[in-house]
Coordinates of C-alpha atoms in Angstrom, one line a residue:
Chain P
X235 CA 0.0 0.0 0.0
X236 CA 1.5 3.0 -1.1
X237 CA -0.9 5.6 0.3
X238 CA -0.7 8.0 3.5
X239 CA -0.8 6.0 6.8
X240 CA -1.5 7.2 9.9
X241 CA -0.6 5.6 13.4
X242 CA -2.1 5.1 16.1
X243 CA -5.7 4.9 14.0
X244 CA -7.2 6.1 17.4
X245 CA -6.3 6.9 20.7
X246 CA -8.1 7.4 24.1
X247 CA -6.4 9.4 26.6
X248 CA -7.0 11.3 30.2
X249 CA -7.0 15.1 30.5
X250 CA -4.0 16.4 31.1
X251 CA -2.0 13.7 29.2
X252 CA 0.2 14.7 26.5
X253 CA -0.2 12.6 22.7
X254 CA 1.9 12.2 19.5
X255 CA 0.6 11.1 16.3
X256 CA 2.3 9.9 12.9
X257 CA 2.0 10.4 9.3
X258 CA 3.9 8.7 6.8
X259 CA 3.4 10.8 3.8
X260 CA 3.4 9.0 0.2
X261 CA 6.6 8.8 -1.0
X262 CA 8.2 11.5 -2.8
X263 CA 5.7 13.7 -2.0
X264 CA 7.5 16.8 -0.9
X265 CA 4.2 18.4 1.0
X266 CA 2.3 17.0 4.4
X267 CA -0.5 18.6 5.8
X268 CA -2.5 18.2 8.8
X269 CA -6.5 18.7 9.1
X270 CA -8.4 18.3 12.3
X271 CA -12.2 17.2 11.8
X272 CA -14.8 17.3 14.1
X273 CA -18.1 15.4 13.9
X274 CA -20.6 16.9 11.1
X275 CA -17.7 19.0 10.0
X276 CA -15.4 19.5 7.2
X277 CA -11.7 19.4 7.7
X278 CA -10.0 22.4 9.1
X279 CA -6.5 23.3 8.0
X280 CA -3.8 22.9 11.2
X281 CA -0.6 23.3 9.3
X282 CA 1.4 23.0 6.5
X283 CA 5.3 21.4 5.8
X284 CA 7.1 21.5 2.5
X285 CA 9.7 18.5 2.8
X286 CA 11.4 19.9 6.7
X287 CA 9.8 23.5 7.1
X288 CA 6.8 24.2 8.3
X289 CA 5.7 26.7 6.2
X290 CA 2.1 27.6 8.0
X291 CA 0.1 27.1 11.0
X292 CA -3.5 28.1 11.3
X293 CA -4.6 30.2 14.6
X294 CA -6.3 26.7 15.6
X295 CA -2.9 25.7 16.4
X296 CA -2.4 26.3 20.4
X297 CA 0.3 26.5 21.8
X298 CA 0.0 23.2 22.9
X299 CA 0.0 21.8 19.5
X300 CA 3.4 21.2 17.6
X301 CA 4.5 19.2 14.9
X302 CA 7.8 18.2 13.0
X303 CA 8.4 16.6 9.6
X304 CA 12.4 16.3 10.9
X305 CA 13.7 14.7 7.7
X306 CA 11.3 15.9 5.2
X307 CA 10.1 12.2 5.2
X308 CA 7.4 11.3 8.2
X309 CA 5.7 14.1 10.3
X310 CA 4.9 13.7 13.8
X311 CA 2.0 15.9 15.9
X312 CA 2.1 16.3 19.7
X313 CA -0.3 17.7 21.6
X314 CA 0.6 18.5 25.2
X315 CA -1.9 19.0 28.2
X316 CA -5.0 17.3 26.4
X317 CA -8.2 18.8 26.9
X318 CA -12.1 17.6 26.1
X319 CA -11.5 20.1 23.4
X320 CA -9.5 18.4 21.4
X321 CA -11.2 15.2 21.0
X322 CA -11.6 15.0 17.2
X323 CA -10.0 12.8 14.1
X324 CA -7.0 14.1 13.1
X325 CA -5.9 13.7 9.5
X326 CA -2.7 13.8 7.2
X327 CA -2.7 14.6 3.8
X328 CA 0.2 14.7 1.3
X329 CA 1.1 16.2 -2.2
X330 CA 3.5 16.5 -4.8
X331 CA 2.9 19.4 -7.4
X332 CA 0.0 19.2 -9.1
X333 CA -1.2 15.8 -7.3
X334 CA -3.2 15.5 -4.5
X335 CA -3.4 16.3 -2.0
X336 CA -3.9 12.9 -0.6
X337 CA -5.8 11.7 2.8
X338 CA -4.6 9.7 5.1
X339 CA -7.1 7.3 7.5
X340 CA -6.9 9.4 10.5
X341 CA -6.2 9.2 14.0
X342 CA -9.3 9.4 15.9
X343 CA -8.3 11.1 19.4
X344 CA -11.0 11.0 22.6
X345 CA -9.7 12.6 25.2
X346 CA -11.9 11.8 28.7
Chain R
X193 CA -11.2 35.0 3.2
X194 CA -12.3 31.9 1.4
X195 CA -15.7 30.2 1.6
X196 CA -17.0 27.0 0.8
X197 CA -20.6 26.3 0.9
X198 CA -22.3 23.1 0.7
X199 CA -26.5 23.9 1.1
X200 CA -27.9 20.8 1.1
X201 CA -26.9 18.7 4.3
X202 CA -28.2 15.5 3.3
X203 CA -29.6 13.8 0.3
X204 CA -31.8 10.4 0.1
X205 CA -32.5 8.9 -3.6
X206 CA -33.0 5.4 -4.6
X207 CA -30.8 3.5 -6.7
X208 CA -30.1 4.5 -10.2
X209 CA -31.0 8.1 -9.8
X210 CA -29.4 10.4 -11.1
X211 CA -28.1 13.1 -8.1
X212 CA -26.2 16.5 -8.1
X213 CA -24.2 17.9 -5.1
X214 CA -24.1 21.8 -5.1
X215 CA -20.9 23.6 -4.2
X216 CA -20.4 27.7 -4.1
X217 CA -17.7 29.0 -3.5
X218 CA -16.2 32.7 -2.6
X219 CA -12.4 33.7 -2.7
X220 CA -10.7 36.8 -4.0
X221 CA -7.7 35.0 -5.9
X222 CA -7.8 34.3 -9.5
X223 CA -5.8 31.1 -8.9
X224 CA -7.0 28.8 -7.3
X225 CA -8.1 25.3 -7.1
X226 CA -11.5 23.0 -6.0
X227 CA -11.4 19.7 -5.1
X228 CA -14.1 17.4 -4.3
X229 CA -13.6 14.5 -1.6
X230 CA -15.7 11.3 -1.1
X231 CA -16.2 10.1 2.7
X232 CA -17.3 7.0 3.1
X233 CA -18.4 5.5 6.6
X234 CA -14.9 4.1 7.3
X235 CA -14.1 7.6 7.5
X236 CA -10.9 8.0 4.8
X237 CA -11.0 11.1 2.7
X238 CA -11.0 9.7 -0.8
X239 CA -9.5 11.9 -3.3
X240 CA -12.1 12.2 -6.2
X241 CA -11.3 15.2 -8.2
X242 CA -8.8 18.7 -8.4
X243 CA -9.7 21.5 -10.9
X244 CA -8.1 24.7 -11.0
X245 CA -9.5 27.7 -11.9
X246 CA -8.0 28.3 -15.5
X247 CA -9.7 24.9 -16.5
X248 CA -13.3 25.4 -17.0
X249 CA -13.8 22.4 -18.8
X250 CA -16.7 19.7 -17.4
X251 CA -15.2 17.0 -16.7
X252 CA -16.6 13.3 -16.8
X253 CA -15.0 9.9 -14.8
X254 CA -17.3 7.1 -15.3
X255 CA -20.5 7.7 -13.6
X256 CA -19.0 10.9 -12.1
X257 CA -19.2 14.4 -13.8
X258 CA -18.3 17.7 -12.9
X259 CA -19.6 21.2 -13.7
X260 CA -17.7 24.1 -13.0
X261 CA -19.0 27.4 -13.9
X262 CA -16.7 30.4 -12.6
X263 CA -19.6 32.9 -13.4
X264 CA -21.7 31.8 -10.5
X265 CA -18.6 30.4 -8.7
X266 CA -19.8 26.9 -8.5
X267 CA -18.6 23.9 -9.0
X268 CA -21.2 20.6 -9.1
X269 CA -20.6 17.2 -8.8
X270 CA -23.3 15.1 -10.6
X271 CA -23.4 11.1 -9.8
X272 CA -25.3 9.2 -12.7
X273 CA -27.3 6.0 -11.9
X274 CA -26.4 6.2 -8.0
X275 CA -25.3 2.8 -6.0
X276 CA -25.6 1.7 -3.0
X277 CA -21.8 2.1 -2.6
X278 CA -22.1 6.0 -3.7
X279 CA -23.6 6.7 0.4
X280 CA -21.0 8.9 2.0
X281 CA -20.3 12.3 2.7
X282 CA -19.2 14.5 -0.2
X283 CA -16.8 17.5 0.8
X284 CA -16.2 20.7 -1.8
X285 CA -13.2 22.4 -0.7
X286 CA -11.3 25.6 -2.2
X287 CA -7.0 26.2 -2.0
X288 CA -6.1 29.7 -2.7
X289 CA -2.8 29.7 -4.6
X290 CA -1.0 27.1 -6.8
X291 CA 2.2 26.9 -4.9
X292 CA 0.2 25.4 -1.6
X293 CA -2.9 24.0 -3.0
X294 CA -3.5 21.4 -0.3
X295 CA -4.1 24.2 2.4
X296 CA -8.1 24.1 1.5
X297 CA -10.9 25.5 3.1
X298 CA -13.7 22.4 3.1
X299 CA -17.6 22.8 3.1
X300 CA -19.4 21.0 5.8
X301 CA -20.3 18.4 3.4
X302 CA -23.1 16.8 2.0
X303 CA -24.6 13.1 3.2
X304 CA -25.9 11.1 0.5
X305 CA -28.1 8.0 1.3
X306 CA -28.6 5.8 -2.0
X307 CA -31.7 3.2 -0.8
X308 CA -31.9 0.2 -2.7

């Protein structure tokens, strides 16, 4: 399978507790993005890398969000102090040029 | 700002109509580009189409079609002879600029129930 994975494809956690999530972009695609969807709810644009930088970040991005794409290859998502809040699927999209941009599965995140 | 708007929240036919999902969209660029997305109840955003705006030409994939018209800033999405297998939610969504066109602004989608 050659698509954009996603790991863990969901994750329960406490309040308070910190998370990280993974994407594993298609290959050769030199642009990741992430999305956060809430039920009954389009995606909403978090942030944007092209290969290492991260070029963008909405203002839905706390400060309690970050993400890395370290090596240009796989990006990685970390959200510290979990609230209620945050409870929403969390999706990974990639691109190259004038393909895509690609979804991921998601990574379904409850926090209690 | 960019806008995507999806007015119909959910559509029922029965098998083998023919259906058309509405999408309007507002944006101040001249280049830009829409995408439609399929989700189905697994929940994966499939990738079903990407137009940009310098391409006004309909477009047609099997039983899928596409109208875009930029004079009323729409761009439909017409399934012919629904299945079953067409029920999901549909998202229109709109990226402003060709150098980062997967930063898109999504509707709130459309749910389509095909009933055998």
């Amino acid at each position: 399978d050659t698509g954009v994975s996603q790991d863990p494809r969901h994750k329960i956690t406490k309040r308070g507790q910190n998370v990280t999530f993974r994407c594993d972009p298609i290959s050769e695609h030199n642009r990741l993005y992430w999305y956060r969807q809430t039920l009954g709810q389009g995606p909403e644009f978090l942030t944007y890398f092209q290969n290492e930088a991260q070029l963008e970040k909405s203002r839905l991005l706390s400060d309690r969000f970050s993400a890395e794409r370290p090596k240009g290859s796989f990006s990685t998502l970390e959200i510290q102090r979990t609230e209620q809040g945050d409870s929403a699927m969390y999706l990974c999209a990639s691109s190259l040029d004038r393909q895509g941009p690609y979804f991921g599965p998601g990574t379904r995140l409850t926090v209690l | 700002a960019q806008k995507v708007t999806q007015a119909q929240t959910e559509i029922s036919v029965v098998e083998k109509e023919d259906v058309t999902l509405d999408c309007v969209y507002e944006t101040r660029d001249t280049t830009y580009y829409l995408f439609w997305y399929k989700q189905p109840p697994s929940g994966e955003l499939v990738f079903l189409i990407r137009r940009n705006s310098f391409d006004e030409q309909n477009e047609i994939s099997g039983r899928y079609s596409w109208n875009f018209q930029k004079s009323t800033s729409s761009f439909n999405f017409t399934i012919t002879a629904s299945q079953v297998v067409d029920s999901a939610v549909y998202f229109c969504a709109l990226s402003e600029r060709d150098t980062n066109a997967g930063k898109s602004t999504f509707g709130d989608g459309t749910t389509l129930t095909v009933k055998p």
